[in-house]
Short mmCIF file of C-alpha atoms and ligand atoms in Angstrom, two decimals:
data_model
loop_
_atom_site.label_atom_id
_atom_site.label_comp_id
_atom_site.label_asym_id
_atom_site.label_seq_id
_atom_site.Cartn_x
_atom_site.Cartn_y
_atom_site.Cartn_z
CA UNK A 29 103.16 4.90 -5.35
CA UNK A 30 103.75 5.18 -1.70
CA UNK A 31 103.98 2.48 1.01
CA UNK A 32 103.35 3.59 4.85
CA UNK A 33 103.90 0.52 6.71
CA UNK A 34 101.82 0.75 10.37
CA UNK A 35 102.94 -1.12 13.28
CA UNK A 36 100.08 -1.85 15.82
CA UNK A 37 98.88 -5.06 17.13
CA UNK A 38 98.74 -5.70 13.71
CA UNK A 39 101.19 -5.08 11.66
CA UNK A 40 100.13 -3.83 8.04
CA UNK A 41 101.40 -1.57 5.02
CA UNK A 42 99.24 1.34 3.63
CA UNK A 43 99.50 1.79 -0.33
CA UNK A 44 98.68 5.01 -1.43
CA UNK A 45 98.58 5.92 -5.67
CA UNK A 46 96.95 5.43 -8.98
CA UNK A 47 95.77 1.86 -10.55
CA UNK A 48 95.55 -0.06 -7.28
CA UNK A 49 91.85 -1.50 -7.75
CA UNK A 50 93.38 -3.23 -10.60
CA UNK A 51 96.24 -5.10 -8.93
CA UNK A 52 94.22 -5.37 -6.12
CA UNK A 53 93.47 -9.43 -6.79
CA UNK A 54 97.12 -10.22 -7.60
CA UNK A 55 98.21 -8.28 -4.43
CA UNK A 56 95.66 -10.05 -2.13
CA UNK A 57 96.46 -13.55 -3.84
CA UNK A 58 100.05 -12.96 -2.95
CA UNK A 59 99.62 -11.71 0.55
CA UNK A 60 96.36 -14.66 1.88
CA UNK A 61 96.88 -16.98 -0.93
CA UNK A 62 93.71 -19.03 -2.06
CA UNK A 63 90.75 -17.46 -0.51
CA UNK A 64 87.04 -15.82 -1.17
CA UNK A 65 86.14 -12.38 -0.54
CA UNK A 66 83.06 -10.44 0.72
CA UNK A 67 83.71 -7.05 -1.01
CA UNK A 68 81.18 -4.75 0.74
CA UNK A 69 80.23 -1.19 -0.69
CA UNK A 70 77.74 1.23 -0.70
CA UNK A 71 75.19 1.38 -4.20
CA UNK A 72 77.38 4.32 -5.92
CA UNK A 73 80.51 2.83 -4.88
CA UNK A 74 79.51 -0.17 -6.02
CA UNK A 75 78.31 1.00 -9.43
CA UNK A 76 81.32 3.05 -9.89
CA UNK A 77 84.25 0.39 -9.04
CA UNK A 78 82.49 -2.89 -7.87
CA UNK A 79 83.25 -4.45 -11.38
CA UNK A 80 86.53 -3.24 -11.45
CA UNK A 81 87.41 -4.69 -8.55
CA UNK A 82 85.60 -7.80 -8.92
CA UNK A 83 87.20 -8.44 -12.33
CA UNK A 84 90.50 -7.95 -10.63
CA UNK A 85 89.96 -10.36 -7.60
CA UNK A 86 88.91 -13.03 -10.77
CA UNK A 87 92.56 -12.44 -12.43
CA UNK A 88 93.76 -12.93 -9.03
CA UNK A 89 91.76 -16.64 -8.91
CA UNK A 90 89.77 -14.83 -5.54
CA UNK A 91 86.35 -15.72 -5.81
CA UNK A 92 83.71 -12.38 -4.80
CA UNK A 93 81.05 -12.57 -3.14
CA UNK A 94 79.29 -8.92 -2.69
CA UNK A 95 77.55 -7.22 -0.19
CA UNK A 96 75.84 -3.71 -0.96
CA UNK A 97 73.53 -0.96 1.07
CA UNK A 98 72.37 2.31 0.16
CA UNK A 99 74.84 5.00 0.23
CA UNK A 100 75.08 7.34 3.43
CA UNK A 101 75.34 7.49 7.10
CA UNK A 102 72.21 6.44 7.36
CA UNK A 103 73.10 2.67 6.41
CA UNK A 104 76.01 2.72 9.69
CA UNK A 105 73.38 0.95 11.79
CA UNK A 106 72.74 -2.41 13.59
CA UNK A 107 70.58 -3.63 10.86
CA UNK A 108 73.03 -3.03 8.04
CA UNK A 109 75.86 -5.22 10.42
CA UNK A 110 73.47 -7.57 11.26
CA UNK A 111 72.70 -8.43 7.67
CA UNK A 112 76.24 -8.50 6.59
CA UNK A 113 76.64 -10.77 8.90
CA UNK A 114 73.83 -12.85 7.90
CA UNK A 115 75.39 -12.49 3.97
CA UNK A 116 78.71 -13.61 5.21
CA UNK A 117 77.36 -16.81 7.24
CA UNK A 118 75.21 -17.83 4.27
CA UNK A 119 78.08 -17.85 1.61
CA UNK A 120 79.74 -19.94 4.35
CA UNK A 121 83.21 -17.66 4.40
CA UNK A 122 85.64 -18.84 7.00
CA UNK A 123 88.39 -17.45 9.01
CA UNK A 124 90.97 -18.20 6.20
CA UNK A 125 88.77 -15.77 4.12
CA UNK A 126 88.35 -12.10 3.71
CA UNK A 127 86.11 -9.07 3.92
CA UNK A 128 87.35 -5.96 0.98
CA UNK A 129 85.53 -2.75 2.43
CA UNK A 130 85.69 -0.73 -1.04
CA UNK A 131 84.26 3.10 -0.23
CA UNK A 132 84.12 5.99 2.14
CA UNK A 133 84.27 5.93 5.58
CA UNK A 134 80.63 4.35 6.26
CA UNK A 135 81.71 1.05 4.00
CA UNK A 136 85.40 1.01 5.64
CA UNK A 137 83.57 1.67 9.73
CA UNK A 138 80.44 -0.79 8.57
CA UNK A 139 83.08 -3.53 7.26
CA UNK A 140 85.15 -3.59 9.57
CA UNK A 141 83.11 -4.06 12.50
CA UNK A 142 82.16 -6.87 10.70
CA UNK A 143 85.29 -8.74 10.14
CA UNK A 144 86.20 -7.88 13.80
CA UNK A 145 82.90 -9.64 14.75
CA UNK A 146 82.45 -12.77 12.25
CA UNK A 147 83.47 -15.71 13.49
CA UNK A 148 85.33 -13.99 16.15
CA UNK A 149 87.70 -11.62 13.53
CA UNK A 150 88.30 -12.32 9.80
CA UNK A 151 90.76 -10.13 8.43
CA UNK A 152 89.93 -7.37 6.39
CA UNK A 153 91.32 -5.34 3.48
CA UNK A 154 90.37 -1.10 3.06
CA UNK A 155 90.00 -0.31 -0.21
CA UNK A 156 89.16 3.90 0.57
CA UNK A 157 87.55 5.51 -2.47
CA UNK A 158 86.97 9.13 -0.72
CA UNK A 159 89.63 11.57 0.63
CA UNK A 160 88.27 11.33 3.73
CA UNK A 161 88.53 7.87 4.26
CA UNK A 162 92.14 7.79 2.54
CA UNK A 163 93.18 10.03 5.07
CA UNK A 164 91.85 8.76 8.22
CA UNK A 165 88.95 6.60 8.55
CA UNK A 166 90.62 3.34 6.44
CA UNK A 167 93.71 3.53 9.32
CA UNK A 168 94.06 2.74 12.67
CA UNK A 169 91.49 0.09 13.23
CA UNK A 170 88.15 1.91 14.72
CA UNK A 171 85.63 0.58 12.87
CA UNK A 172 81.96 1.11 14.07
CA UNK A 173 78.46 1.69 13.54
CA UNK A 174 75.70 4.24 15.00
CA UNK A 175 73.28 4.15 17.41
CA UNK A 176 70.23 6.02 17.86
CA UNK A 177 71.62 7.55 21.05
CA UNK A 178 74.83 8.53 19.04
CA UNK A 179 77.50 7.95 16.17
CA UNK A 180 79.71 5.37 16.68
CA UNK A 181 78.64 3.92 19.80
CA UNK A 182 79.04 0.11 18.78
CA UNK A 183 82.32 -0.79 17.84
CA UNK A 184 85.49 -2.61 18.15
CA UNK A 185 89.73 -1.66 17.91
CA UNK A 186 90.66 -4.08 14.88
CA UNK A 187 93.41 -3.68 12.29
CA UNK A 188 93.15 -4.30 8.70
CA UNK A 189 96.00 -6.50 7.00
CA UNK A 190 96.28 -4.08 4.49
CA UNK A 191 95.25 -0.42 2.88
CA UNK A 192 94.81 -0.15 -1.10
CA UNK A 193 94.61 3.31 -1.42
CA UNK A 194 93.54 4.09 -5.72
CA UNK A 195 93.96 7.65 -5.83
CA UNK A 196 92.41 7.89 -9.24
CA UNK A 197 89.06 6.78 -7.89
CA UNK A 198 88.75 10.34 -6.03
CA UNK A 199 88.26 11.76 -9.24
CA UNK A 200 84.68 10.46 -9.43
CA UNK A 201 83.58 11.95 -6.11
CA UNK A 202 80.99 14.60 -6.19
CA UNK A 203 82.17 18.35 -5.25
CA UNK A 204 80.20 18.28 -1.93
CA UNK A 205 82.13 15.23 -0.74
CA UNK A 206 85.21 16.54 -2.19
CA UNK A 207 85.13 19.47 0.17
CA UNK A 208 84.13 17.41 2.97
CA UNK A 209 87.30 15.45 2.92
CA UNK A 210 89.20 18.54 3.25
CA UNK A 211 88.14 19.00 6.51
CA UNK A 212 90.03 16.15 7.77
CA UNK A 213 92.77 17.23 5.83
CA UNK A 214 93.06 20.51 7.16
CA UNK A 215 92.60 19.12 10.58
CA UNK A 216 95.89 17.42 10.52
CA UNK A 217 97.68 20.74 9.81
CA UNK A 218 96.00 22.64 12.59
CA UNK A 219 96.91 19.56 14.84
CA UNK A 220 100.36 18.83 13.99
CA UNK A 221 101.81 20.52 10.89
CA UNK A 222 102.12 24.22 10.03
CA UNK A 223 103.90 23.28 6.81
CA UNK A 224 101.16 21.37 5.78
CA UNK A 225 98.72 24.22 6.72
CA UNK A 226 100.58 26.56 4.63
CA UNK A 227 101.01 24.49 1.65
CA UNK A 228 96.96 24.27 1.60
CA UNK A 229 96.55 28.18 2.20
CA UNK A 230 99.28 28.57 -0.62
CA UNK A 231 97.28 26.11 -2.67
CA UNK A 232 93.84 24.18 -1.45
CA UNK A 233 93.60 21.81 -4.92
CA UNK A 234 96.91 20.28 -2.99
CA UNK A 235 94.84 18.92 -0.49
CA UNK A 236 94.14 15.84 -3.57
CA UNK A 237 97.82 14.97 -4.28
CA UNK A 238 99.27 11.32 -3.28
CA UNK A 239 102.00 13.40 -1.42
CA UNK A 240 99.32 15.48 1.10
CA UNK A 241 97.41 12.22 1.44
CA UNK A 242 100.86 10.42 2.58
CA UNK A 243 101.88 13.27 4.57
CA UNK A 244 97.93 12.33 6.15
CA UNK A 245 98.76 8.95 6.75
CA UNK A 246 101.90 9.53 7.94
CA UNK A 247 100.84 11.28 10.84
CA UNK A 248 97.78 9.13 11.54
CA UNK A 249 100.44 6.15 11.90
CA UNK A 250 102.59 7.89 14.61
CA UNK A 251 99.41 8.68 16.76
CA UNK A 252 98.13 5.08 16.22
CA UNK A 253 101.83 3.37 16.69
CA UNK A 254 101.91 5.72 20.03
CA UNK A 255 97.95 4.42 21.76
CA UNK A 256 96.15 2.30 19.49
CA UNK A 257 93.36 2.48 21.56
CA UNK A 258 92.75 6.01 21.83
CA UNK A 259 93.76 6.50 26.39
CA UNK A 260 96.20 9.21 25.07
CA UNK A 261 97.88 10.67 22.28
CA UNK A 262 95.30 9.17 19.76
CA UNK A 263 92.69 11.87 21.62
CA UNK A 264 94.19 14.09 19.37
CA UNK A 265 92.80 13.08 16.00
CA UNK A 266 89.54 13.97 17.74
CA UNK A 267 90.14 17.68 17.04
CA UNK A 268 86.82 19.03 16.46
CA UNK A 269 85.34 15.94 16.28
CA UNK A 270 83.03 16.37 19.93
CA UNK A 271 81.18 19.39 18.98
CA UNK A 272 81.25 18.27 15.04
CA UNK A 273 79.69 14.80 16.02
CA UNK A 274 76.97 16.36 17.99
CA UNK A 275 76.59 19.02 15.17
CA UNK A 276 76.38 15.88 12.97
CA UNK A 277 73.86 14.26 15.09
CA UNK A 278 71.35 17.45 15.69
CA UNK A 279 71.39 17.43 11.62
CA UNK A 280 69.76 14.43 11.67
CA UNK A 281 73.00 13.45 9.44
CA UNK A 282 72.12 16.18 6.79
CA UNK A 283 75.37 17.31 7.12
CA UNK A 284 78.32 15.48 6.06
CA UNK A 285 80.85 14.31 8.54
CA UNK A 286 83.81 16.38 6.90
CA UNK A 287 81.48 19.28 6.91
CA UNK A 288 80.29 18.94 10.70
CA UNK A 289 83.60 18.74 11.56
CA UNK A 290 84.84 21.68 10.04
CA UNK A 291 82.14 23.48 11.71
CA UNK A 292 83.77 21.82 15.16
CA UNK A 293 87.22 23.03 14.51
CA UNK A 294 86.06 26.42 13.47
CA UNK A 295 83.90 26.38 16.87
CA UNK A 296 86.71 24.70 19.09
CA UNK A 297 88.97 27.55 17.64
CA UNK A 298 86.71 30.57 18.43
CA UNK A 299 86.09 29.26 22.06
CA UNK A 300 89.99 29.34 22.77
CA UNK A 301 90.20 32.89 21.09
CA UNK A 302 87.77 33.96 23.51
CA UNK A 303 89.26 32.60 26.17
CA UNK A 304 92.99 33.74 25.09
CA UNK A 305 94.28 29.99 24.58
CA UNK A 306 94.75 30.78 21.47
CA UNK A 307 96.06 33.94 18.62
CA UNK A 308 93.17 35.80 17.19
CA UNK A 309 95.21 35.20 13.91
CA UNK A 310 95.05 31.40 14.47
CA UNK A 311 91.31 31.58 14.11
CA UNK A 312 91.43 33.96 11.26
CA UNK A 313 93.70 31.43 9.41
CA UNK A 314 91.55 28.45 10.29
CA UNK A 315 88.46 30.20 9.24
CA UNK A 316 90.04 31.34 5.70
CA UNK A 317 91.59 28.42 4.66
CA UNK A 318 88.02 26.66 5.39
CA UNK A 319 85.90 28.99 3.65
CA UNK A 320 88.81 28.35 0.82
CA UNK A 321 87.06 24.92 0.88
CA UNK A 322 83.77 25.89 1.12
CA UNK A 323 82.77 24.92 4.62
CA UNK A 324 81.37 25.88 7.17
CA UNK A 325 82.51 27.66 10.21
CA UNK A 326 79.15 28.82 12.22
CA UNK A 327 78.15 26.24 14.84
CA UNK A 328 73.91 26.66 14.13
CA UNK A 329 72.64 24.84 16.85
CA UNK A 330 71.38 25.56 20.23
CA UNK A 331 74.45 25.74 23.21
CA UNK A 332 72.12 23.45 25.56
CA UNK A 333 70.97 20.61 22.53
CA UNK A 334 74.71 20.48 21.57
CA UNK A 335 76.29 19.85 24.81
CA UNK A 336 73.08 17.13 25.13
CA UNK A 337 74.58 15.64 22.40
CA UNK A 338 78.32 15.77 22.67
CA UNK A 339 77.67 14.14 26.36
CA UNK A 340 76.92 11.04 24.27
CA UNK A 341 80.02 11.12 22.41
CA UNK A 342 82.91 8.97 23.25
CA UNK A 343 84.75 11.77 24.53
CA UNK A 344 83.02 12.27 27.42
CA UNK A 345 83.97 9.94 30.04
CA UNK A 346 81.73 10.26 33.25
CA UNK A 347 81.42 14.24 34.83
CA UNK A 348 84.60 15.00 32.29
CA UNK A 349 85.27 15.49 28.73
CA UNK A 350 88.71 15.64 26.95
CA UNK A 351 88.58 18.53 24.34
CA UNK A 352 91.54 19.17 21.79
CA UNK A 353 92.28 22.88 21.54
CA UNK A 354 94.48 24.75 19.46
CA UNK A 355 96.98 26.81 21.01
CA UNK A 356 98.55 27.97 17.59
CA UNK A 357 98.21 26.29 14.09
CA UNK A 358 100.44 23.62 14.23
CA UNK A 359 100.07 22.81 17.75
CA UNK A 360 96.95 21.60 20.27
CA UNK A 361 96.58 20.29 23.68
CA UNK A 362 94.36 17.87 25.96
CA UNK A 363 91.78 19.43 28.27
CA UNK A 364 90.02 17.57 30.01
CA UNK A 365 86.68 19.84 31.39
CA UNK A 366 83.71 19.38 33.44
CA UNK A 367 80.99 18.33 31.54
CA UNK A 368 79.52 21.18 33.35
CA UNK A 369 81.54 23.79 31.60
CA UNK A 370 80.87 22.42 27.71
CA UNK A 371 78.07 24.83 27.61
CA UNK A 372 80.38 27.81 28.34
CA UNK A 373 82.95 26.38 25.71
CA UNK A 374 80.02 25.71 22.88
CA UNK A 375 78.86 29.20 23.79
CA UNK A 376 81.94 31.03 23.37
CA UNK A 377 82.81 29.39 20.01
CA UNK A 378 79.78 30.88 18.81
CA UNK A 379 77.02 28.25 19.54
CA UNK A 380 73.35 29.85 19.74
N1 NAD B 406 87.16 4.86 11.63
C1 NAD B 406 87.68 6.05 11.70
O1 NAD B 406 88.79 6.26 12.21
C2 NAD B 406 86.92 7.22 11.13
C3 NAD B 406 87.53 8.46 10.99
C4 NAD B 406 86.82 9.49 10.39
C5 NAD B 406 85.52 9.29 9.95
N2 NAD B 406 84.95 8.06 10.11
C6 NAD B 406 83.58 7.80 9.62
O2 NAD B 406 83.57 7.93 8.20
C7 NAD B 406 82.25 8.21 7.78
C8 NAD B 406 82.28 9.29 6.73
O3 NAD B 406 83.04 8.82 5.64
P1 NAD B 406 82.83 9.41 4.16
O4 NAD B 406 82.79 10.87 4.23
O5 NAD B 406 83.83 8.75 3.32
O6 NAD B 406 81.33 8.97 3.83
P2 NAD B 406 80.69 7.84 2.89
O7 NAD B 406 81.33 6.54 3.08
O8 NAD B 406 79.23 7.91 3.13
O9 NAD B 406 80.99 8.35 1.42
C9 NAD B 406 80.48 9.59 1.03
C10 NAD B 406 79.65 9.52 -0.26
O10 NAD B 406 80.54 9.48 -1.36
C11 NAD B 406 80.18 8.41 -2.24
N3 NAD B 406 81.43 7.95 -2.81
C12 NAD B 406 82.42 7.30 -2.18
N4 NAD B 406 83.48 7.16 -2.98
C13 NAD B 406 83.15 7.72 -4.16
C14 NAD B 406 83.84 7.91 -5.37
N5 NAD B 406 85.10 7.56 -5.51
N6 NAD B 406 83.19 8.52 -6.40
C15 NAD B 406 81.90 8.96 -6.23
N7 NAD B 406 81.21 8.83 -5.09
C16 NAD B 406 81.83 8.21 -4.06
C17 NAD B 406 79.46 7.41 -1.39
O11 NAD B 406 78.57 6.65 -2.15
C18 NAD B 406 78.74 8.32 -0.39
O12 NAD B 406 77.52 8.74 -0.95
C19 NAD B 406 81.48 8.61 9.01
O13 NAD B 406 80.62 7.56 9.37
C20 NAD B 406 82.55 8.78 10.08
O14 NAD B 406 82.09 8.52 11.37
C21 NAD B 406 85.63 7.03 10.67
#
């Protein structure tokens, strides 16, 4: 097992290996003592490890209470909080109680938003049963849900008190979501880490072991430690996250997030080869070790419907919008662009 401990404005420790559903009640127990729990998951989750974990909070003497929605992006709305919400006030928890997000990212964003809004912040355990929420989504403390005018765009900065990463529950996932959790993956080797890309070109089924996950984590926390809330360095971690959320969004959320962006990277990538910010070879890498994964790498949406819908993204901050590009695998920079000239950079990654 490994232990990543993350200092923000709170302060918590990130447990990454096999078995950890099951110790999760003694764990908890030891950490808040006597308390109830809201453990909030989507239907397959749920199905999959809600008993588990509920049997485990009951060893721990934590009574559950449980909270469950339909699986999918679809369920990271208003109405979804709002009932939660609703759940939460009629079991009566208090502030000395907690919420368990157990799932992907839409469980972990959903959940927390919740506990940073209940009673004015309850803390909050992620319990992340996909790669990419292991990876990224259960860390840092963005939790959020969608709007109709765009993904993510209610939302709060609020740490959990703790991450109970069970690697053995990725085994379940289905091989479409299994390749979409790559994406993030490879992300953080194109960002940061040209070891890490090379272990995944050398071998891709790496991208599942507790070490790549760590190695994940590990650089999450020194972007997080370094601007919690996302002025500076954090921008990073959006690597082609502005064209893949508007990607995301055109799909009407057909595509999965990992998938969308992969297609952003790719995209991001291309537009900097054009514009010699980047190696032809860089994108050639990028592309491969992608399409090792199975995803995709074309951008199939209009120029002028993407740039619509990347203005809406968090990103864009007035006339401006800060885009991550690669200069090199291994290394990216800030640039911060008119939103004027997005259609020129969507166009010359290979936007329609
Ligand atoms: N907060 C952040 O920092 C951050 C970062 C990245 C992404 N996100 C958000 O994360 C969300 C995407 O997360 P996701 O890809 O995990 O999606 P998800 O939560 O919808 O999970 C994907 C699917 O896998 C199923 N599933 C989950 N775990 C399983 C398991 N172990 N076995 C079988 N099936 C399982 C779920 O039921 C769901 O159908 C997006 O909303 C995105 O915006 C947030």
């Amino acid at each position: 097992m490994r232990t990543i401990p993350i200092r923000a404005s709170r302060s918590y420790d990130v447990l990454i290996g096999p078995g950890l559903l099951g110790e999760a009640g003694e764990r908890l127990a030891e950490l808040f003592g006597p308390c109830r729990a809201m453990v909030v998951s989507d239907d397959r989750v749920d199905a999959l490890y809600g008993e588990a974990l509920r049997a485990s909070l009951r060893a721990g003497g934590i009574r559950a209470e449980r909270f469950t929605f339909p699986h999918g992006e679809e369920s990271k709305t208003l109405a979804t909080y709002g009932a939660l919400l609703e759940a939460m006030c009629k079991a009566n928890l208090t502030r000395r109680d907690l919420l368990l997000a157990l799932g992907g990212g839409v469980a972990g964003d959903l959940g927390g938003f919740a506990a940073a809004t209940y009673r004015r912040g309850i803390p909050y355990v992620q319990l992340p049963t996909t790669l990419l929420a292991a990876v990224d989504s259960s860390v840092g403390g963005k939790t959020a849900v969608d709007l109709a005018g765009g993904k993510n765009q209610a939302g709060a900065f609020y740490q959990p008190s703790l991450v109970l990463c069970d690697t053995g529950t990725l085994d379940t996932l289905p091989q479409k979501e299994r390749r979409a959790g790559c994406a993030e993956v490879v992300k953080y080797g194109l960002l940061g880490s040209e070891a890490l890309f090379e272990a995944l070109e050398r071998n891709p089924a790496g991208a599942w072991s507790e070490d790549t996950i760590a190695a994940c984590v590990e650089m999450k926390r020194r972007y997080v430690e370094d601007d919690e809330f996302d002025t500076g360095a954090r921008q990073f971690l959006n690597l082609g996250h502005t064209f893949g959320h508007a990607a995301e969004l055109l799909s009407g959320y057909s595509l999965l997030h990992g998938e969308a962006v992969a297609m952003g990277m790719a995209a991001i990538t291309r537009s900097a080869a054009e514009a010699g910010l980047c190696s032809g070879e860089t994108l050639r890498r990028l592309t491969a070790l992608l399409g090792a994964f199975g995803l995709p790498t074309d951008l199939p949406y209009p120029a002028e419907a993407l740039a619509r819908a990347a203005g809406t993204d968090k990103k864009a901050l007035g006339k401006s919008i800060t885009l991550v590009v690669p200069e090199a695998v291994g290394r990216c920079r800030l640039e911060t662009v008119p939103a004027a000239d997005l259609l020129l950079w969507l166009r010359r990654g290979g936007a329609k």
